[in-house]
Coordinates of C-alpha atoms in Angstrom, one line a residue:
M1 CA -0.1 0.0 0.0
T2 CA 1.7 3.2 -1.1
E3 CA 0.7 6.7 -0.2
E4 CA -0.9 7.1 -3.6
D5 CA -2.8 3.9 -3.0
G6 CA -4.4 5.6 0.0
G7 CA -1.8 5.0 2.7
G8 CA -2.9 8.3 4.3
N9 CA -6.5 7.0 4.9
P10 CA -7.9 6.7 8.5
S11 CA -7.4 3.0 8.5
Y12 CA -4.2 3.2 10.6
V13 CA -4.7 -0.1 12.3
A14 CA -5.2 -1.9 9.1
Y15 CA -2.1 -0.3 7.6
E16 CA 0.0 -1.3 10.6
Y17 CA -1.4 -4.8 10.6
Q18 CA -0.4 -5.2 7.1
I19 CA 3.2 -4.1 7.8
E20 CA 3.6 -6.4 10.8
V21 CA 2.1 -9.4 9.0
S22 CA 4.3 -8.8 5.9
A23 CA 7.4 -8.7 8.2
W24 CA 6.3 -12.1 9.7
I25 CA 5.7 -13.5 6.2
A26 CA 9.2 -12.3 5.2
V27 CA 10.9 -14.2 8.0
D28 CA 8.9 -17.4 7.5
L29 CA 9.3 -17.6 3.7
L30 CA 12.8 -16.2 3.3
L31 CA 14.5 -17.7 6.4
A32 CA 12.6 -20.3 8.3
R33 CA 11.3 -22.4 5.4
R34 CA 13.4 -20.9 2.6
L35 CA 10.6 -21.3 0.2
C36 CA 11.9 -18.4 -1.9
D37 CA 14.9 -16.1 -2.4
R38 CA 12.8 -12.9 -2.4
I39 CA 9.3 -11.6 -1.9
E40 CA 7.6 -8.6 -3.4
I41 CA 5.6 -6.2 -1.0
E42 CA 2.7 -4.5 -2.7
A43 CA 3.5 -6.4 -5.9
K44 CA 2.5 -5.5 -9.4
T45 CA -0.7 -7.6 -8.9
K46 CA -1.8 -5.0 -6.3
E47 CA -2.0 -7.6 -3.7
D48 CA 0.0 -7.2 -0.4
V49 CA 2.7 -9.9 -0.8
E50 CA 3.8 -12.1 -3.7
A51 CA 6.4 -14.8 -3.8
D52 CA 7.8 -17.1 -6.6
I53 CA 8.4 -20.4 -4.9
A54 CA 11.9 -21.5 -5.7
H55 CA 12.3 -24.5 -3.3
K56 CA 9.6 -27.1 -2.5
F57 CA 8.8 -27.5 1.2
P58 CA 7.2 -30.6 2.6
T59 CA 3.5 -30.3 3.7
T60 CA 2.9 -27.0 2.0
G61 CA 1.7 -28.4 -1.3
L62 CA 3.7 -25.7 -3.0
D63 CA 6.0 -26.9 -5.8
A64 CA 9.1 -25.1 -7.1
G65 CA 7.7 -22.6 -9.7
A66 CA 4.5 -22.0 -7.9
L67 CA 3.3 -18.3 -7.4
L68 CA 2.0 -17.5 -3.9
T69 CA -0.2 -14.4 -3.6
I70 CA -1.0 -13.2 -0.1
Q71 CA -3.7 -10.6 0.7
I72 CA -3.9 -9.1 4.2
K73 CA -7.0 -7.6 5.7
T74 CA -8.4 -6.6 9.0
K75 CA -12.1 -6.6 10.0
S76 CA -13.3 -4.4 12.7
T77 CA -16.6 -6.2 13.5
G78 CA -17.8 -9.8 13.1
A79 CA -16.6 -12.8 11.2
W80 CA -16.1 -13.0 7.4
S81 CA -19.2 -14.4 5.8
S82 CA -19.2 -16.4 2.6
A83 CA -20.7 -13.5 0.7
A84 CA -18.1 -10.9 2.0
F85 CA -15.2 -13.2 1.1
A86 CA -16.7 -13.7 -2.3
K87 CA -16.5 -10.0 -2.8
V88 CA -12.8 -10.1 -1.9
L89 CA -12.2 -12.8 -4.4
R90 CA -14.1 -10.9 -7.1
G91 CA -12.2 -7.7 -6.2
E92 CA -15.3 -5.8 -5.4
L93 CA -14.4 -5.0 -1.7
P94 CA -13.1 -1.5 -1.3
R95 CA -9.7 -1.0 0.1
G96 CA -9.8 -0.4 3.8
D97 CA -10.0 -2.5 7.0
D98 CA -13.3 -4.2 6.3
G99 CA -14.9 -2.6 3.2
T100 CA -16.7 0.0 5.3
L101 CA -14.3 2.9 4.1
S102 CA -14.7 4.5 0.7
A103 CA -11.9 3.5 -1.7
K104 CA -9.2 6.0 -2.6
G105 CA -6.5 6.1 -5.2
P106 CA -6.2 4.1 -8.4
P107 CA -8.6 1.4 -9.7
P108 CA -9.5 -1.6 -7.7
R109 CA -7.0 -4.5 -7.4
I110 CA -6.8 -7.3 -9.9
R111 CA -9.4 -9.9 -8.9
P112 CA -8.0 -12.9 -7.2
L113 CA -10.4 -15.2 -9.1
E114 CA -9.2 -13.8 -12.4
M115 CA -5.6 -14.4 -11.5
L116 CA -6.3 -17.9 -10.4
R117 CA -8.2 -18.7 -13.6
N118 CA -5.4 -17.3 -15.8
E119 CA -2.5 -18.7 -14.0
T120 CA -2.9 -22.4 -13.0
Q121 CA 0.4 -22.3 -10.9
R122 CA -0.8 -19.5 -8.6
T123 CA -2.1 -20.0 -5.0
Y124 CA -4.0 -17.4 -3.1
L125 CA -3.8 -17.0 0.7
F126 CA -6.0 -14.6 2.7
I127 CA -4.8 -13.6 6.2
T128 CA -7.1 -11.7 8.6
D129 CA -7.4 -11.0 12.2
A130 CA -11.1 -11.9 12.2
A131 CA -12.8 -15.3 12.3
V132 CA -14.7 -16.8 9.4
D133 CA -18.1 -18.3 9.1
K134 CA -18.7 -22.1 9.1
A135 CA -19.3 -22.1 5.3
L136 CA -15.6 -20.9 4.9
F137 CA -14.1 -23.6 7.2
P138 CA -12.8 -25.8 4.2
F139 CA -10.6 -22.8 3.3
R140 CA -8.9 -22.6 6.7
V141 CA -5.1 -23.5 7.0
E142 CA -2.7 -23.3 9.9
S143 CA 0.5 -22.2 8.1
L144 CA 1.7 -20.1 5.0
G145 CA 1.5 -22.3 1.9
D146 CA -0.6 -25.1 3.5
P147 CA -3.2 -26.5 1.0
S148 CA -6.9 -26.1 1.8
S149 CA -9.5 -28.9 1.6
A150 CA -12.0 -26.7 -0.3
T151 CA -13.7 -28.3 -3.3
T152 CA -16.2 -25.6 -4.2
L153 CA -15.9 -21.7 -4.3
P154 CA -17.8 -19.5 -1.7
S155 CA -21.4 -18.6 -2.5
R156 CA -21.9 -15.7 -4.9
S157 CA -18.3 -15.9 -6.3
A158 CA -18.8 -18.7 -8.8
N159 CA -20.8 -16.5 -11.1
A160 CA -17.6 -14.5 -11.8
L161 CA -16.2 -17.4 -13.7
E162 CA -16.9 -18.2 -17.3
E163 CA -17.2 -22.0 -16.8
D164 CA -18.3 -24.0 -13.7
E165 CA -15.4 -26.4 -14.3
D166 CA -13.0 -23.6 -13.3
A167 CA -14.4 -23.4 -9.8
K168 CA -13.3 -27.1 -9.0
T169 CA -9.7 -26.4 -10.0
I170 CA -9.5 -23.0 -8.3
A171 CA -11.0 -23.8 -4.9
P172 CA -8.1 -25.9 -3.6
R173 CA -5.7 -23.1 -4.5
I174 CA -7.6 -20.6 -2.2
S175 CA -6.8 -20.7 1.6
I176 CA -7.5 -18.5 4.6
M177 CA -5.6 -18.0 7.8
E178 CA -8.1 -16.7 10.3
S179 CA -7.9 -15.0 13.8
V180 CA -4.3 -13.9 13.2
S181 CA -4.1 -11.1 15.7
R182 CA -1.3 -8.6 16.0
E183 CA -0.3 -10.3 19.3
L184 CA -0.1 -13.6 17.5
V185 CA 1.9 -12.2 14.6
R186 CA 4.4 -10.6 17.1
F187 CA 4.7 -13.9 19.0
R188 CA 5.3 -15.9 15.8
L189 CA 7.8 -13.4 14.5
E190 CA 9.8 -13.3 17.7
K191 CA 9.9 -17.2 17.8
L192 CA 11.1 -17.3 14.3
L193 CA 13.8 -14.7 14.9
R194 CA 15.0 -16.6 17.9
S195 CA 15.0 -20.1 16.5
H196 CA 16.1 -19.3 12.9
G197 CA 17.7 -15.9 13.1
H198 CA 19.4 -16.6 16.5
I199 CA 18.8 -12.9 17.5
P200 CA 20.1 -12.3 21.0
E201 CA 17.2 -11.3 23.3
Q202 CA 18.5 -7.9 24.0
F203 CA 18.5 -7.0 20.3
L204 CA 15.1 -8.7 19.4
A205 CA 13.0 -5.5 19.7
T206 CA 15.6 -3.5 17.6
C207 CA 15.6 -6.2 14.9
I208 CA 11.8 -6.3 14.7
A209 CA 11.7 -2.5 14.4
G210 CA 14.2 -2.6 11.7
L211 CA 12.4 -5.2 9.7
V212 CA 9.1 -3.4 10.2
E213 CA 10.8 -0.2 8.8
E214 CA 12.2 -2.1 5.8
V215 CA 8.6 -3.2 5.0
R216 CA 7.2 0.2 5.5
N217 CA 9.7 1.7 3.2
R218 CA 8.5 -0.7 0.3
M219 CA 4.9 0.0 1.1
L220 CA 5.5 3.7 0.8
A221 CA 7.6 3.2 -2.4
R222 CA 10.6 4.8 -0.7
T223 CA 12.7 1.8 -2.1
E224 CA 12.2 -1.1 -4.4
G225 CA 9.4 -3.4 -3.4
V226 CA 11.5 -6.5 -3.3
L227 CA 12.8 -7.8 -0.1
S228 CA 15.5 -10.5 -0.6
R229 CA 17.0 -13.1 1.7
A230 CA 20.3 -11.5 1.4
Q231 CA 18.9 -8.2 2.7
L232 CA 17.1 -10.1 5.6
L233 CA 20.4 -11.7 6.6
E234 CA 22.1 -8.4 6.5
L235 CA 19.5 -7.0 8.9
L236 CA 20.0 -10.1 11.1
A237 CA 23.7 -9.6 11.2
K238 CA 23.3 -6.0 12.3
N239 CA 21.3 -7.2 15.2
G240 CA 23.8 -10.0 16.3
G241 CA 21.9 -12.7 14.6
S242 CA 23.0 -15.3 12.1
V243 CA 21.5 -18.4 10.2
H244 CA 23.8 -20.3 12.4
S245 CA 23.1 -20.6 16.1
D246 CA 26.8 -20.1 16.7
R247 CA 28.9 -17.8 14.6
S248 CA 31.8 -20.2 15.4
L249 CA 30.2 -22.6 12.9
D250 CA 32.0 -20.6 10.2
R251 CA 35.1 -22.2 11.8
F252 CA 33.7 -25.8 12.2
V253 CA 36.0 -28.6 11.6
E254 CA 34.5 -32.1 11.3
P255 CA 35.3 -34.8 13.9
K256 CA 36.0 -38.3 12.7
S257 CA 32.7 -39.4 14.1
L258 CA 30.6 -37.1 11.9
A259 CA 30.0 -39.5 9.2
R260 CA 28.6 -42.0 11.7
I261 CA 26.4 -39.3 13.2
E262 CA 25.0 -38.4 9.9
R263 CA 24.3 -42.1 9.0
L264 CA 22.3 -42.5 12.2
L265 CA 20.3 -39.2 11.4
Q266 CA 19.6 -40.7 7.9
S267 CA 18.8 -44.2 8.9
Q268 CA 17.5 -44.1 12.5
H269 CA 16.3 -40.4 12.3
A270 CA 17.8 -39.8 15.7
V271 CA 21.3 -39.5 17.3
I272 CA 22.5 -38.8 20.8
I273 CA 25.9 -37.2 20.8
T274 CA 27.7 -37.8 24.1
G275 CA 31.2 -37.3 25.3
P276 CA 33.3 -35.4 27.8
S277 CA 33.3 -31.7 28.1
G278 CA 35.0 -29.7 25.4
T279 CA 35.0 -32.2 22.5
G280 CA 32.7 -30.3 20.2
K281 CA 29.3 -31.9 20.8
T282 CA 27.4 -28.6 20.7
M283 CA 29.1 -27.2 17.6
T284 CA 28.7 -30.6 15.8
A285 CA 25.0 -30.6 16.5
D286 CA 24.6 -27.0 15.5
Y287 CA 26.4 -27.8 12.2
L288 CA 24.0 -30.6 11.6
E289 CA 21.0 -28.5 12.4
A290 CA 22.0 -25.9 9.9
S291 CA 22.6 -28.6 7.2
L292 CA 19.1 -30.1 7.8
L293 CA 17.4 -26.7 7.7
K294 CA 19.1 -26.0 4.4
E295 CA 17.8 -29.4 3.1
R296 CA 14.2 -29.2 4.2
G297 CA 13.5 -26.3 6.5
Y298 CA 12.5 -28.3 9.6
E299 CA 10.7 -26.4 12.4
V300 CA 13.2 -26.6 15.4
I301 CA 11.9 -27.5 18.8
G302 CA 14.2 -27.5 21.7
A303 CA 14.7 -29.0 25.1
E304 CA 13.3 -26.0 26.9
D305 CA 9.8 -26.8 25.3
G306 CA 9.6 -30.0 27.3
P307 CA 8.6 -33.6 26.3
E308 CA 4.9 -32.6 26.0
E309 CA 5.6 -30.2 23.2
V310 CA 7.7 -32.8 21.5
R311 CA 5.0 -35.4 21.8
H312 CA 2.4 -32.9 20.3
A313 CA 4.6 -32.1 17.4
L314 CA 5.2 -35.9 16.7
R315 CA 1.4 -36.3 16.4
S316 CA 1.0 -33.2 14.1
P317 CA 1.6 -32.8 10.4
G318 CA 4.7 -31.0 9.5
V319 CA 8.4 -31.4 9.5
Y320 CA 10.2 -31.1 12.8
L321 CA 13.7 -31.3 14.2
F322 CA 13.9 -31.8 18.0
H323 CA 17.2 -30.4 18.8
L324 CA 17.6 -31.2 22.4
K325 CA 20.7 -29.5 23.9
D326 CA 21.6 -31.0 27.4
P327 CA 18.1 -32.2 28.2
F328 CA 19.3 -33.8 31.5
G329 CA 21.4 -30.7 32.7
K330 CA 24.4 -28.9 31.3
T331 CA 27.0 -29.7 34.0
R332 CA 25.1 -32.1 36.2
Y333 CA 22.0 -34.0 36.3
L334 CA 19.0 -31.9 37.4
Q335 CA 15.9 -33.2 39.1
A336 CA 13.8 -30.9 36.9
A337 CA 15.0 -33.0 33.9
R338 CA 13.2 -36.1 35.2
P339 CA 10.5 -35.9 32.6
W340 CA 13.2 -36.2 29.8
A341 CA 14.8 -39.2 31.7
S342 CA 11.4 -41.0 31.7
E343 CA 10.1 -40.0 28.3
L344 CA 13.0 -39.7 25.9
L345 CA 13.5 -43.3 24.9
K346 CA 9.7 -43.6 24.2
L347 CA 9.7 -40.4 22.1
L348 CA 12.7 -41.7 20.1
N349 CA 10.5 -44.7 19.0
E350 CA 8.5 -42.3 17.0
A351 CA 11.3 -40.7 15.1
G352 CA 11.0 -40.7 11.3
P353 CA 12.0 -38.9 8.2
D354 CA 9.9 -35.9 9.0
K355 CA 10.5 -36.0 12.8
K356 CA 14.2 -36.1 13.6
F357 CA 16.0 -36.0 17.0
L358 CA 19.4 -34.4 17.5
I359 CA 20.4 -34.6 21.2
T360 CA 23.6 -33.6 22.9
T361 CA 24.6 -34.5 26.4
R362 CA 27.7 -35.1 28.5
S363 CA 28.5 -38.7 29.1
D364 CA 28.6 -38.3 32.9
V365 CA 25.3 -36.4 33.0
I366 CA 23.3 -38.9 30.9
H367 CA 24.8 -41.7 33.0
E368 CA 23.6 -39.9 36.1
S369 CA 20.1 -39.6 34.7
K370 CA 19.6 -43.4 34.9
I371 CA 17.9 -43.3 31.6
G372 CA 19.2 -46.7 30.6
T373 CA 18.3 -48.8 33.7
T374 CA 17.2 -52.1 31.8
D375 CA 19.1 -54.2 29.3
L376 CA 16.6 -53.2 26.6
D377 CA 16.9 -49.5 27.4
R378 CA 20.7 -49.7 27.3
K379 CA 20.7 -51.4 24.0
Q380 CA 18.3 -48.8 22.6
L381 CA 20.5 -46.0 24.0
E382 CA 23.6 -47.6 22.4
R383 CA 21.9 -47.8 19.1
Y384 CA 21.4 -44.0 19.0
S385 CA 24.6 -42.9 20.7
V386 CA 27.9 -41.7 19.3
S387 CA 30.6 -40.5 21.6
L388 CA 32.8 -37.5 20.6
E389 CA 36.3 -37.8 22.2
A390 CA 39.5 -35.8 21.9
T391 CA 40.8 -38.6 19.6
D392 CA 38.2 -37.5 17.1
Y393 CA 40.5 -34.7 16.1
S394 CA 43.8 -35.5 14.4
Q395 CA 46.8 -33.2 14.4
A396 CA 45.7 -31.9 11.1
A397 CA 42.1 -31.2 12.3
R398 CA 43.3 -29.5 15.4
S399 CA 45.6 -27.3 13.2
R400 CA 42.7 -26.2 11.2
I401 CA 40.7 -25.5 14.3
Y402 CA 43.6 -23.4 15.6
D403 CA 44.1 -21.5 12.4
N404 CA 40.4 -20.8 12.1
H405 CA 40.3 -19.3 15.5
V406 CA 43.5 -17.3 15.0
S407 CA 42.2 -15.8 11.8
R408 CA 39.9 -13.5 13.9
L409 CA 42.8 -12.0 15.9
K410 CA 44.6 -8.8 14.8
G411 CA 48.0 -7.2 15.3
G412 CA 50.2 -8.4 18.1
D413 CA 47.6 -10.9 19.3
R414 CA 47.7 -12.7 16.0
Q415 CA 51.5 -12.6 15.8
F416 CA 51.8 -14.2 19.2
A417 CA 49.3 -16.9 18.3
V418 CA 51.0 -17.8 15.1
A419 CA 54.4 -17.9 16.8
S420 CA 52.9 -20.1 19.6
R421 CA 51.2 -22.5 17.2
K422 CA 53.4 -25.5 17.4
Q423 CA 53.7 -25.6 21.2
A424 CA 50.1 -24.9 21.8
L425 CA 48.9 -27.7 19.5
S426 CA 51.2 -30.1 21.1
Q427 CA 49.3 -29.7 24.4
L428 CA 45.7 -28.6 23.4
L429 CA 43.8 -31.7 22.4
R430 CA 40.3 -30.6 22.5
P431 CA 38.4 -28.0 20.4
F432 CA 37.3 -26.3 23.6
E433 CA 40.8 -26.0 24.8
I434 CA 42.0 -24.4 21.6
D435 CA 39.1 -21.9 21.5
R436 CA 39.9 -21.1 25.3
F437 CA 43.5 -20.5 24.4
V438 CA 42.9 -18.2 21.5
L439 CA 40.5 -16.3 23.7
A440 CA 43.0 -16.0 26.5
V441 CA 45.5 -14.6 24.0
E442 CA 42.9 -12.1 22.8
L443 CA 42.2 -10.9 26.4
S444 CA 45.7 -11.0 27.8
E445 CA 47.8 -7.8 28.0
G446 CA 51.5 -7.1 28.3
N447 CA 54.1 -9.8 28.5
R448 CA 52.4 -13.1 27.9
N449 CA 53.5 -16.3 29.6
L450 CA 52.9 -19.0 26.9
D451 CA 53.1 -22.0 29.3
K452 CA 50.7 -20.4 31.7
L453 CA 48.2 -19.5 28.9
I454 CA 48.3 -23.1 27.7
A455 CA 47.9 -24.6 31.1
E456 CA 45.0 -22.4 32.1
S457 CA 43.2 -23.3 28.8
Q458 CA 43.3 -27.1 29.4
V459 CA 40.7 -29.1 31.0
D460 CA 43.5 -30.8 32.9
A461 CA 44.3 -27.5 34.4
I462 CA 41.1 -27.3 36.4
A463 CA 41.6 -30.9 37.6
R464 CA 45.2 -29.8 38.7
I465 CA 43.9 -26.9 40.6
V466 CA 41.5 -29.2 42.5
C467 CA 44.2 -31.7 43.1
D468 CA 46.4 -28.9 44.6
Q469 CA 43.5 -27.9 46.9
I470 CA 43.4 -31.4 48.4
T471 CA 47.2 -32.0 48.8
D472 CA 48.1 -28.5 50.0
S473 CA 45.1 -27.9 52.3
E474 CA 45.5 -27.4 56.1
E475 CA 42.6 -29.8 56.4
K476 CA 44.4 -32.4 54.3
E477 CA 43.0 -35.4 56.1
K478 CA 39.3 -34.2 55.6
A479 CA 40.1 -33.4 52.0
I480 CA 41.7 -36.8 51.2
A481 CA 38.8 -38.7 53.0
S482 CA 36.3 -36.9 50.8
A483 CA 38.3 -37.6 47.8
A484 CA 38.4 -41.4 48.7
V485 CA 34.6 -41.4 49.0
L486 CA 34.2 -39.7 45.6
W487 CA 36.7 -42.0 44.1
A488 CA 34.6 -45.0 45.4
L489 CA 31.4 -43.4 44.2
I490 CA 32.6 -42.8 40.6
A491 CA 34.2 -46.2 40.4
G492 CA 31.1 -48.1 41.5
N493 CA 28.4 -45.8 40.2
G494 CA 29.8 -43.9 37.3
A495 CA 28.7 -40.6 38.8
A496 CA 28.3 -38.6 42.0
N497 CA 26.0 -35.8 43.2
R498 CA 24.9 -34.1 46.3
E499 CA 21.9 -36.4 46.7
L500 CA 24.2 -39.3 47.5
L501 CA 25.9 -37.7 50.3
R502 CA 23.0 -38.1 52.8
P503 CA 23.1 -41.9 52.7
I504 CA 26.8 -42.1 52.8
R505 CA 27.0 -39.9 56.0
R506 CA 24.2 -42.1 57.6
A507 CA 26.0 -45.5 56.7
L508 CA 29.4 -44.0 58.2
R509 CA 27.6 -42.9 61.4
E510 CA 26.0 -46.4 61.8
R511 CA 29.5 -47.8 61.5
D512 CA 30.9 -45.3 64.0
V513 CA 33.3 -44.1 61.3
K514 CA 34.3 -40.6 62.0
V515 CA 34.9 -38.9 58.6
D516 CA 34.3 -35.2 57.8
L517 CA 32.8 -35.0 54.4
D518 CA 32.4 -31.3 54.1
W519 CA 35.0 -31.2 51.4
L520 CA 32.7 -33.2 49.1
H521 CA 30.5 -30.1 48.7
I522 CA 33.5 -28.3 47.3
F523 CA 34.5 -31.0 45.0
I524 CA 31.0 -31.9 43.7
P525 CA 30.9 -29.1 41.1
W526 CA 34.0 -30.4 39.5
I527 CA 32.7 -33.9 39.0
P528 CA 33.1 -33.9 35.2
L529 CA 36.9 -33.5 35.8
W530 CA 37.1 -35.8 38.8
P531 CA 38.5 -38.9 37.1
K532 CA 41.4 -37.0 35.9
T533 CA 41.9 -35.4 39.3
L534 CA 41.9 -38.8 41.0
L535 CA 44.6 -40.0 38.7
M536 CA 46.7 -37.1 39.6
L537 CA 46.1 -37.8 43.4
S538 CA 47.1 -41.4 42.8
A539 CA 50.3 -40.4 41.1
R540 CA 51.3 -38.1 44.0
G541 CA 50.7 -41.1 46.4

């Protein structure tokens, strides 16, 4: 809607509604489902949004080469009747929020029915904030591009066609999204920008304001009416976003196990990536998510949505990727994660080509969750699991990771990192350690101690610090006693947590064994590194 088209009319609410809906359409079509490479706002057809579908998306019914025309209208009172919608299709409803305002500007729009009759590849979608009468229910759809189940045209519209046979072929290409309020549009737009644009929360409002302004400029003919994916990605970047959930994906280096992980996703449609801290589980999963989205444009559901949301999506039409990051807890098993521990294996049984599971968890945390308590559970868990270890990265792979990270440094920081490359790579064995080292170089000032920077970047370094706390403590006996208990717990149980301390204390009291276990509360947070710490303690005697 340009100013000449009547943008200055009193229907301000309708005008703003059209802008906001157009912004949501842009993110959905260009980014989330990648149906097209560009959209036209206030296109030459005089409809609100038009898109040439370049890529087929499952469940939409839109093939590559299809033309999608979208008309956006508000209605101030009541639901859309069949007769009123027939007027819209015939192009007889004046421009305005509900046809009550007198038309201004140039002649009426091209009639949707006329376009659908002349172009068999065209599909028409009507988006409104109002409900529709029962007679229009067959035209209702849930998402952009979904096919309707209509087989006949609304009453009083068929007479606009030259042949009755046209009505049967045109009706299925007409759809309606009803009750799409401004609040719902905002909610959906924010969700898409978070999940597909990875916009930081603090920049979300600014990003939406920028997108709305881009749409407004096109509606007011201040700039060309086309909004491309490249322009949208540029806007995301300005607001801290990216098509990748992590900008470090640009520096991703494949672990040896990647091929096996991809095979499981292809054959079993589910994979659980496990392993110790720092071996690249999260980055590998983010890389796979990005690849899957490029292939099919899955809707992503995360662990924060809970098992119930996953179960609902499994029973719904559509293509979903359940990317569950640390569902049992990031650094230790959380009691709040019990629903995942009890439900995950059941949910995995429903995985399929359109419903894929991509899960990451630390080995010690999933063990602590007790998810595989029976032989059958353990076998199912093993079928889906792939462990990423430090050995997944050869010398050449770690060199590439190092060089990729160093490439972002400048000046003296870069010179130091390049000069330190050989020594650093001889000791830094995990991707996380390399990333930590380069960051330490970037943040350090003055004279740098290379050995210290390397040591502080290693997972071993933290274990060494804990070990020193034990052997150098003034309460050495208490610390060693606690360490011995932890050693026994991990050896026999595979994990340890605060909940296990109570029965241990009780059992020791019953046997009149006087051991102060206060140090356990200090060591518990470092459980992921404890096996390495215990080895160091053993070496020290």
